[in-house]
Short mmCIF file of C-alpha atoms in Angstrom, two decimals:
data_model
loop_
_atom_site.label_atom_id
_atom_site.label_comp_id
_atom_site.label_asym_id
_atom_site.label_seq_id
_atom_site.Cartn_x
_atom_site.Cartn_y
_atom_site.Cartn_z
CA UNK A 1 0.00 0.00 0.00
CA UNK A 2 2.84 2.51 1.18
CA UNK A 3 4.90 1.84 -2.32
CA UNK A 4 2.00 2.54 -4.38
CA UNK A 5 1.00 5.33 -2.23
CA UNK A 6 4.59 6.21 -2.86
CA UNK A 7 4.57 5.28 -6.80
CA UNK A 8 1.54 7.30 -7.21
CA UNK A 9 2.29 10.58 -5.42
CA UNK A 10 5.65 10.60 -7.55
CA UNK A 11 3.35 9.93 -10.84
CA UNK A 12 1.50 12.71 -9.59
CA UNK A 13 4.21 15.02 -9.45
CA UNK A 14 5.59 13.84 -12.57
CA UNK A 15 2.41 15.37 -14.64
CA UNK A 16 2.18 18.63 -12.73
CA UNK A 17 5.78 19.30 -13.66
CA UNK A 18 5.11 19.40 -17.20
CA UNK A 19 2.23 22.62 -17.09
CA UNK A 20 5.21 25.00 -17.43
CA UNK A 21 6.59 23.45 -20.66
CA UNK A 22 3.51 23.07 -22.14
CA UNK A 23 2.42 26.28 -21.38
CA UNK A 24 5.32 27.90 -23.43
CA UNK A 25 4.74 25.61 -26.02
CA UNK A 26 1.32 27.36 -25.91
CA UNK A 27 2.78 31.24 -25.30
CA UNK A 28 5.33 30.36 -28.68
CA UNK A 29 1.92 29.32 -30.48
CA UNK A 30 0.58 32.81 -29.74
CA UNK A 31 -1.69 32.38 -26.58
CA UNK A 32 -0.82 34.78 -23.63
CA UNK A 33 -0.69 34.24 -20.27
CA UNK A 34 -4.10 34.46 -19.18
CA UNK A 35 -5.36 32.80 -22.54
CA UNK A 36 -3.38 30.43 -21.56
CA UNK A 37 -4.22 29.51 -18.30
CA UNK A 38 -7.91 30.60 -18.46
CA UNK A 39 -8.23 27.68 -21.95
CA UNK A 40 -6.24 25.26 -19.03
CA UNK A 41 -8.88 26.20 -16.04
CA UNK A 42 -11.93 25.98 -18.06
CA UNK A 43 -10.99 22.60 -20.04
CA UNK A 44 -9.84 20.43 -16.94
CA UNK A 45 -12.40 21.65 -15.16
CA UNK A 46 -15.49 20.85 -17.52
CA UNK A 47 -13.44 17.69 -17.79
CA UNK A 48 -13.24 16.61 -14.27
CA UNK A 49 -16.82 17.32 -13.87
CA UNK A 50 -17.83 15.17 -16.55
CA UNK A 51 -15.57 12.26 -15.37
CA UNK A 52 -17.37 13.14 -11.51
CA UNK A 53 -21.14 13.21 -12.72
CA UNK A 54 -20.50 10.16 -14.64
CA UNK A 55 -18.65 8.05 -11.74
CA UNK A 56 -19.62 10.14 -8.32
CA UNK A 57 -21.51 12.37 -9.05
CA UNK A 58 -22.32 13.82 -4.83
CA UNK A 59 -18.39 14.91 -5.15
CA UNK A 60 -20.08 17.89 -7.21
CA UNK A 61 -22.44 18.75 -4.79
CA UNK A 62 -21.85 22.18 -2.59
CA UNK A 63 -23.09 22.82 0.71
CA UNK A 64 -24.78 26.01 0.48
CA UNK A 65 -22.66 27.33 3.99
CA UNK A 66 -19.93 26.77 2.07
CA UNK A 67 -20.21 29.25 -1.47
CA UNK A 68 -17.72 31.85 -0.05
CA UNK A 69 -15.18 29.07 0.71
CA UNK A 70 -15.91 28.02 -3.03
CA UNK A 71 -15.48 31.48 -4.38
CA UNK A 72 -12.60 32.28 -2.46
CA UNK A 73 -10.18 28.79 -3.25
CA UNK A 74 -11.14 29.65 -6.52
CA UNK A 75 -10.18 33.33 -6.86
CA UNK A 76 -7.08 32.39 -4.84
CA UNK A 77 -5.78 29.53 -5.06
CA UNK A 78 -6.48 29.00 -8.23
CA UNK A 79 -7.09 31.55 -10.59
CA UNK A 80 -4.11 33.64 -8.39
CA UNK A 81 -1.66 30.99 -8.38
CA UNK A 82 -2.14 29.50 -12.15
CA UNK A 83 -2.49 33.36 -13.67
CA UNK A 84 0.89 34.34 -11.68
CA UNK A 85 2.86 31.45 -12.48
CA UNK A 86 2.05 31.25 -16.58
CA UNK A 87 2.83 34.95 -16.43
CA UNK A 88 6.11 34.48 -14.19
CA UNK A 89 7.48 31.84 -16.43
CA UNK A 90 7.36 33.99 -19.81
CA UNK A 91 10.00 36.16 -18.04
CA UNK A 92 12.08 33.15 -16.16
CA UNK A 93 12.97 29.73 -16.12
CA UNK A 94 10.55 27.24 -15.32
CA UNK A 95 12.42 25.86 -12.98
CA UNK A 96 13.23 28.91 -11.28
CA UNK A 97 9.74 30.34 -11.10
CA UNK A 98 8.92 26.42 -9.47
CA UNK A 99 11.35 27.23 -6.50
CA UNK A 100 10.07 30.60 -5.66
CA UNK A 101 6.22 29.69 -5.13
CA UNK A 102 7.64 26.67 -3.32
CA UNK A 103 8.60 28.91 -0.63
CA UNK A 104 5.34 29.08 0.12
CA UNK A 105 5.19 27.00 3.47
CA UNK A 106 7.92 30.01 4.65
CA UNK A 107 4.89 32.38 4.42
CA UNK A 108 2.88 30.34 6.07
CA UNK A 109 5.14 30.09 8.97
CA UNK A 110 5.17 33.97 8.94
CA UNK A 111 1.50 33.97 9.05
CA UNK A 112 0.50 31.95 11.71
CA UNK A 113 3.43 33.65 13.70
CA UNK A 114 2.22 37.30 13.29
CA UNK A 115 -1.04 37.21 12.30
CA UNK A 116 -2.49 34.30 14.63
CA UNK A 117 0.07 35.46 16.92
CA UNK A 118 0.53 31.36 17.59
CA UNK A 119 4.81 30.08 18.08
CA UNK A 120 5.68 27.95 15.12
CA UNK A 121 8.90 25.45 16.52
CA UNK A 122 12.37 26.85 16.03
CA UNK A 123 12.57 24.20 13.11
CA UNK A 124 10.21 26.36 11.60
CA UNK A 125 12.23 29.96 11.99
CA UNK A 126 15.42 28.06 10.90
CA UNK A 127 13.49 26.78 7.76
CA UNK A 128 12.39 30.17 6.62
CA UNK A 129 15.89 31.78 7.28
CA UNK A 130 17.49 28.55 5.01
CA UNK A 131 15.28 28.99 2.37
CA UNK A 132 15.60 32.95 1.83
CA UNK A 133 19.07 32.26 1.66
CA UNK A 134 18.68 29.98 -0.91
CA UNK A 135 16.39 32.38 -2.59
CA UNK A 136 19.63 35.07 -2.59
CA UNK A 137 21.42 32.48 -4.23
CA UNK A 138 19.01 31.37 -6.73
CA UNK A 139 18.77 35.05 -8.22
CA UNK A 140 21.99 36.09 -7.34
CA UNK A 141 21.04 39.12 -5.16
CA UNK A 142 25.18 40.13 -5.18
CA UNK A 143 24.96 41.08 -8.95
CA UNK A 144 22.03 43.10 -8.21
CA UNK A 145 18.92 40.67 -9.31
CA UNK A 146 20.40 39.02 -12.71
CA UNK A 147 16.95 37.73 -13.13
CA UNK A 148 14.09 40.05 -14.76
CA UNK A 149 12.78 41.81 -11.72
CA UNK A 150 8.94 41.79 -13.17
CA UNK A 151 8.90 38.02 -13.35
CA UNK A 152 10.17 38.03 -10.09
CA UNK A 153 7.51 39.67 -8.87
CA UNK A 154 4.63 37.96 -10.33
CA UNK A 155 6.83 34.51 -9.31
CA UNK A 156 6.52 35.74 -5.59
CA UNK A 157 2.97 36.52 -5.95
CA UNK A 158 1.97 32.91 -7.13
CA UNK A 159 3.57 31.90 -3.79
CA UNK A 160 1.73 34.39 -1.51
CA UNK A 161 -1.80 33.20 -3.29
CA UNK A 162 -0.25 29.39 -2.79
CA UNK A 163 0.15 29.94 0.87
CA UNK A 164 -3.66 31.48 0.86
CA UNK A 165 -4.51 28.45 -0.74
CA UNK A 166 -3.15 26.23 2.14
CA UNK A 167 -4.49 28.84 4.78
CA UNK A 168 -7.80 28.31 3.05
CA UNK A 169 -7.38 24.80 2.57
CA UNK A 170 -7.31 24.31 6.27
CA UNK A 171 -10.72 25.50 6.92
CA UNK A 172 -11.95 23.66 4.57
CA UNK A 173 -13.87 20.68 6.56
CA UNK A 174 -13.82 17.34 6.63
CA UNK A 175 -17.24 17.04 4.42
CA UNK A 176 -15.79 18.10 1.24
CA UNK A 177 -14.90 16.00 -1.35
CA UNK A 178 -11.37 16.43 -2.58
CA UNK A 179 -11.86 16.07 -6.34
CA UNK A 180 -15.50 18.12 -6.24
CA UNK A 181 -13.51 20.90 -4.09
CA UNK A 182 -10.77 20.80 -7.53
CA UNK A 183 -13.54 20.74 -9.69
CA UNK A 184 -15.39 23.43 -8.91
CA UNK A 185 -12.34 25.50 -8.09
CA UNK A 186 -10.90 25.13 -11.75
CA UNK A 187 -14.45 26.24 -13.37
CA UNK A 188 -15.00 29.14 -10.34
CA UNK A 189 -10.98 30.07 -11.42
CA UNK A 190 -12.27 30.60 -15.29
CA UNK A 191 -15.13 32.40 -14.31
CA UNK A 192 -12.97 35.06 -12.49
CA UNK A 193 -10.69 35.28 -15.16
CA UNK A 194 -13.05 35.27 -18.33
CA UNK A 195 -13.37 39.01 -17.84
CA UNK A 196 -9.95 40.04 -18.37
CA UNK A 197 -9.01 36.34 -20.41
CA UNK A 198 -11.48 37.58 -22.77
CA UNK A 199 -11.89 33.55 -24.36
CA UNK A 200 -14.27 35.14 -27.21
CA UNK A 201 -10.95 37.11 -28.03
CA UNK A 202 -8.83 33.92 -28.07
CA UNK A 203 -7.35 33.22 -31.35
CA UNK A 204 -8.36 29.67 -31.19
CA UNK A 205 -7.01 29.40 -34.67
CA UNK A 206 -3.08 29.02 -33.22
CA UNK A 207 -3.88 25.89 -31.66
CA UNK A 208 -3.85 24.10 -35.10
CA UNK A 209 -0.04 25.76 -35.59
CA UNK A 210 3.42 24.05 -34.49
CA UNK A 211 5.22 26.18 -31.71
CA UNK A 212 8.45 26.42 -31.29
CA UNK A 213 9.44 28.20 -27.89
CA UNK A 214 13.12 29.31 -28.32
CA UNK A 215 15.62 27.30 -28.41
CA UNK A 216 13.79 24.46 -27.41
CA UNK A 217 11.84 21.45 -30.00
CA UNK A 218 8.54 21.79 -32.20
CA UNK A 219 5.67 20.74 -31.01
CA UNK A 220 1.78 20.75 -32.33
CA UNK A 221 0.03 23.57 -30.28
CA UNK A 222 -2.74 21.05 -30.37
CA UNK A 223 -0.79 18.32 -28.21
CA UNK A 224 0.65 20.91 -25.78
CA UNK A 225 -2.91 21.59 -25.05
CA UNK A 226 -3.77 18.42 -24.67
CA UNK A 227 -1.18 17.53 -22.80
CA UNK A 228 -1.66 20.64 -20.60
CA UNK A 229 -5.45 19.89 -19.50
CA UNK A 230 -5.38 16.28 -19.45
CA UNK A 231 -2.15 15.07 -18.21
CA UNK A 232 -0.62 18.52 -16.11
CA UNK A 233 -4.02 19.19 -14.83
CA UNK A 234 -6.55 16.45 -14.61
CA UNK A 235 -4.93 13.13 -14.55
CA UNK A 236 -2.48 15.18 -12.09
CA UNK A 237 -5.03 15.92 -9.73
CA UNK A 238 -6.80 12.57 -9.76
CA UNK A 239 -3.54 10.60 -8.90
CA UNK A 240 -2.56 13.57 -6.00
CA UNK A 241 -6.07 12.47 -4.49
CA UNK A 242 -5.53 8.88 -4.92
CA UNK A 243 -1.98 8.81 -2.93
CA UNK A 244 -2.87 11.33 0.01
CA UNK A 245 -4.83 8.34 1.09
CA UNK A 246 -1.83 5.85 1.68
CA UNK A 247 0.87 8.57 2.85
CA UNK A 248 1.58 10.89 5.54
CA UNK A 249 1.75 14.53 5.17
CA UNK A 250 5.77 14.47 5.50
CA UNK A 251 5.99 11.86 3.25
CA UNK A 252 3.72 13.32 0.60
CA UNK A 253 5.59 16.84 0.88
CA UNK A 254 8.73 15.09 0.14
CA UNK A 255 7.67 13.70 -2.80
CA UNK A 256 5.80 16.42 -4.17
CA UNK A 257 9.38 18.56 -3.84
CA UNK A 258 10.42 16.85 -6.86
CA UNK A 259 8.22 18.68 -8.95
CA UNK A 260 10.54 20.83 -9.23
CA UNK A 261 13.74 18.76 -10.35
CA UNK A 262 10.86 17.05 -12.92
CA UNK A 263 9.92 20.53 -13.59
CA UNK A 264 13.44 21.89 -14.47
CA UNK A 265 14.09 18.93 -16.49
CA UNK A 266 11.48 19.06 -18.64
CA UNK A 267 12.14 22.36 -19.15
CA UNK A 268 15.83 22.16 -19.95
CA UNK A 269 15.11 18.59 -22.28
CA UNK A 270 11.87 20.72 -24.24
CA UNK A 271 12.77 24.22 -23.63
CA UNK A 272 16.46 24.54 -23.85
CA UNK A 273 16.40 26.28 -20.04
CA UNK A 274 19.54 25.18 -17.88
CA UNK A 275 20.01 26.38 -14.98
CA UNK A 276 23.38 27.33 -13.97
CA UNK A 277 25.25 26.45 -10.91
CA UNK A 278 24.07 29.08 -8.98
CA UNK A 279 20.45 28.43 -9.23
CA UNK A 280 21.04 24.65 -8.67
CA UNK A 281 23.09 24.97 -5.67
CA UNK A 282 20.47 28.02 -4.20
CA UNK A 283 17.46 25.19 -5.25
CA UNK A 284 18.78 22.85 -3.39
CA UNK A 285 18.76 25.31 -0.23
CA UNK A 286 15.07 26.52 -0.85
CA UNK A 287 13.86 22.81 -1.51
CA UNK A 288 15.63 21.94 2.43
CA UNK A 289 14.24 25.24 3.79
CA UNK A 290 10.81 24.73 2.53
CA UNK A 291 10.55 21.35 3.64
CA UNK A 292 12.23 22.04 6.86
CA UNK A 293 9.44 25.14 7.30
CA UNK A 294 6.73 22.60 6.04
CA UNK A 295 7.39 20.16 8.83
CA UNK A 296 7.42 22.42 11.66
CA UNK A 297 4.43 24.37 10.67
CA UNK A 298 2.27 21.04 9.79
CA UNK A 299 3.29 19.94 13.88
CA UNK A 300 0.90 23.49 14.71
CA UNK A 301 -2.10 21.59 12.79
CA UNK A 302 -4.34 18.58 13.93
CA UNK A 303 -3.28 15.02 13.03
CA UNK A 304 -5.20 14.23 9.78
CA UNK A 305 -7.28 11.20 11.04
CA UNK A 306 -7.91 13.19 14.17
CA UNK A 307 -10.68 15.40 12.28
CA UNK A 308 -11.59 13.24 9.67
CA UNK A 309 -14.77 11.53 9.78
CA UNK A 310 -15.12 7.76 8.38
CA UNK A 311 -16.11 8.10 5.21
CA UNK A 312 -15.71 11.20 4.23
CA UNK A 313 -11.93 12.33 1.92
CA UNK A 314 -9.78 15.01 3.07
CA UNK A 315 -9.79 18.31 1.36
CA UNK A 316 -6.99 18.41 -1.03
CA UNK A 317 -3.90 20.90 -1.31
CA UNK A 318 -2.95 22.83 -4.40
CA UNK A 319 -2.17 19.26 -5.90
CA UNK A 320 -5.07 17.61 -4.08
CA UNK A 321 -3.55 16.62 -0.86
CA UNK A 322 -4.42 16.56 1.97
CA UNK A 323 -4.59 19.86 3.04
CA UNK A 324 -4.48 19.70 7.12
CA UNK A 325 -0.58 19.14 7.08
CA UNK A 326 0.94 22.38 4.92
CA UNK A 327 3.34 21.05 2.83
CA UNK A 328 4.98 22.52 -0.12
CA UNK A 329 3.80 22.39 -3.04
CA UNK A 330 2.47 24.48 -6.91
CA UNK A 331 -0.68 24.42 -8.54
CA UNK A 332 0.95 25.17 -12.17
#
């Protein structure tokens, strides 16, 4: 049970670490960022909720107490994290932009300490301080920022609306089901967005083109799409769901941290993106910071099984875990 658990998390992981690839692929084709994201929100989502009407169809049922949870996890940690990260990564590295919002569980540890005024473990402070030094490193703060300060920016502001997404998360009850709670937050996420996505705008006409993001391979904008909705999004989500059942939360967030090795991989093997050996060795102190702030934090926070009722799923993280134990993790 624990191997598969283990097999499938890591599967999980695997998909989610292609939706910045693909999504250049799609940017190269001629689809902006939030044509991009909002064509990625709205197909997985009517997607899912075919799959869920078909085989369980109550997972699409929503208490009415709970519409401005709904609204908000889909405003926030969905539409805020996807929108921020497609338009982070047409400015830097994939693999880069995957490291910053992974510092996420540092700003949750900031948060509980001074906003619910609660004392995260020392593990936790020592976490946070690791990881912005890794940041410094990653974007090599002594030259002055190398990287393009904009993408930066919008980088950083995928991870605040990630850590709102695991703040929210938390309150989300045990009643919930996981994949209904993903569901409805990718179709409440194109909602929000169709007003400044402006899909009857799309030129839909691109995705029968071949894209070729620079320097990296052609590819059909066609399959990235594809590959983008079904594979990075929906087959992602359903196998994140399926192993939060057989592992713990510390287990799960260490697997999920490979995202963004996959994620830099892909990038460099598609995309042409290396990273150089300042951004590897600075990754490699975010990734131990994050997980090191992850741990302590997710101590703060009731066991899982202790506020789970027989029966009834967990609410799912960014990548449909389970969402009581913070843990690090993207929702690219």
């Amino acid at each position: 049970m624990r191997r598969a658990g283990l097999l499938i998390a890591l599967t999980s992981s695997l998909c989610f670490a292609f939706s910045g690839p693909m999504a250049k692929y799609l940017g190269a084709a001629g689809l902006d960022p939030l044509e991009a994201v909002w064509t990625r929100m709205a197909g997985a989502g009517l997607l899912l909720a075919g799959i869920l009407a078909v085989v369980r169809p109550s997972a699409l049922r929503i208490p009415r107490s709970r519409l401005t949870f709904f609204a908000a996890y889909a405003v926030i940690a969905v539409a805020g994290v996807q929108a921020l990260f497609f338009a982070a990564i047409t400015r830097l590295p994939v693999g880069i932009t995957l490291l910053i919002e992974f510092t996420s569980p540092v700003l949750v540890v900031l948060w509980v300490r001074f906003v619910r005024r609660a004392r995260p473990p020392r593990t936790a402070y020592v976490g946070a301080v690791v990881a912005v030094i890794g940041l410094g490193v990653v974007v090599e703060i002594w030259s002055g920022l190398a990287l393009d300060p904009l993408g930066l920016l919008f980088a950083f502001g995928a991870a605040a609306c990630c850590t709102g997404y695991f703040l929210l998360s938390e309150n989300s009850g045990a009643g919930i089901d996981p994949l209904g709670l993903v569901t409805w937050g990718l179709l409440g996420a194109a909602v929000a967005l169709a007003p400044i996505s402006r899909p009857w705008d799309i030129p839909w006409g691109v995705i029968g083109t071949m894209a070729t993001p620079a320097p990296g391979h052609t590819m059909p904008a066609a399959v990235a799409l594809v590959f983008l909705i079904v594979v990075a999004t929906v087959i992602a989500y359903i196998l994140g769901v399926l192993a939060v059942r057989r592992l713990s939360a510390a287990v799960g967030s260490t697997v999920a941290s490979l995202e963004v090795i996959a994620g830099a991989v892909a990038a460099w093997i598609l995309l042409g993106e290396a990273l150089g050996p300042f951004q590897v060795t600075g990754g490699v102190i975010v990734l131990i910071g994050a997980y090191l702030a992850q741990r302590a934090t997710a101590a703060l926070t009731p066991a899982p099984d202790a506020a789970v009722v027989p029966g009834d799923p967990p609410a799912p993280d960014a990548h449909g875990e389970d969402s009581r134990a913070p843990r690090a993790s993207r929702t690219p």
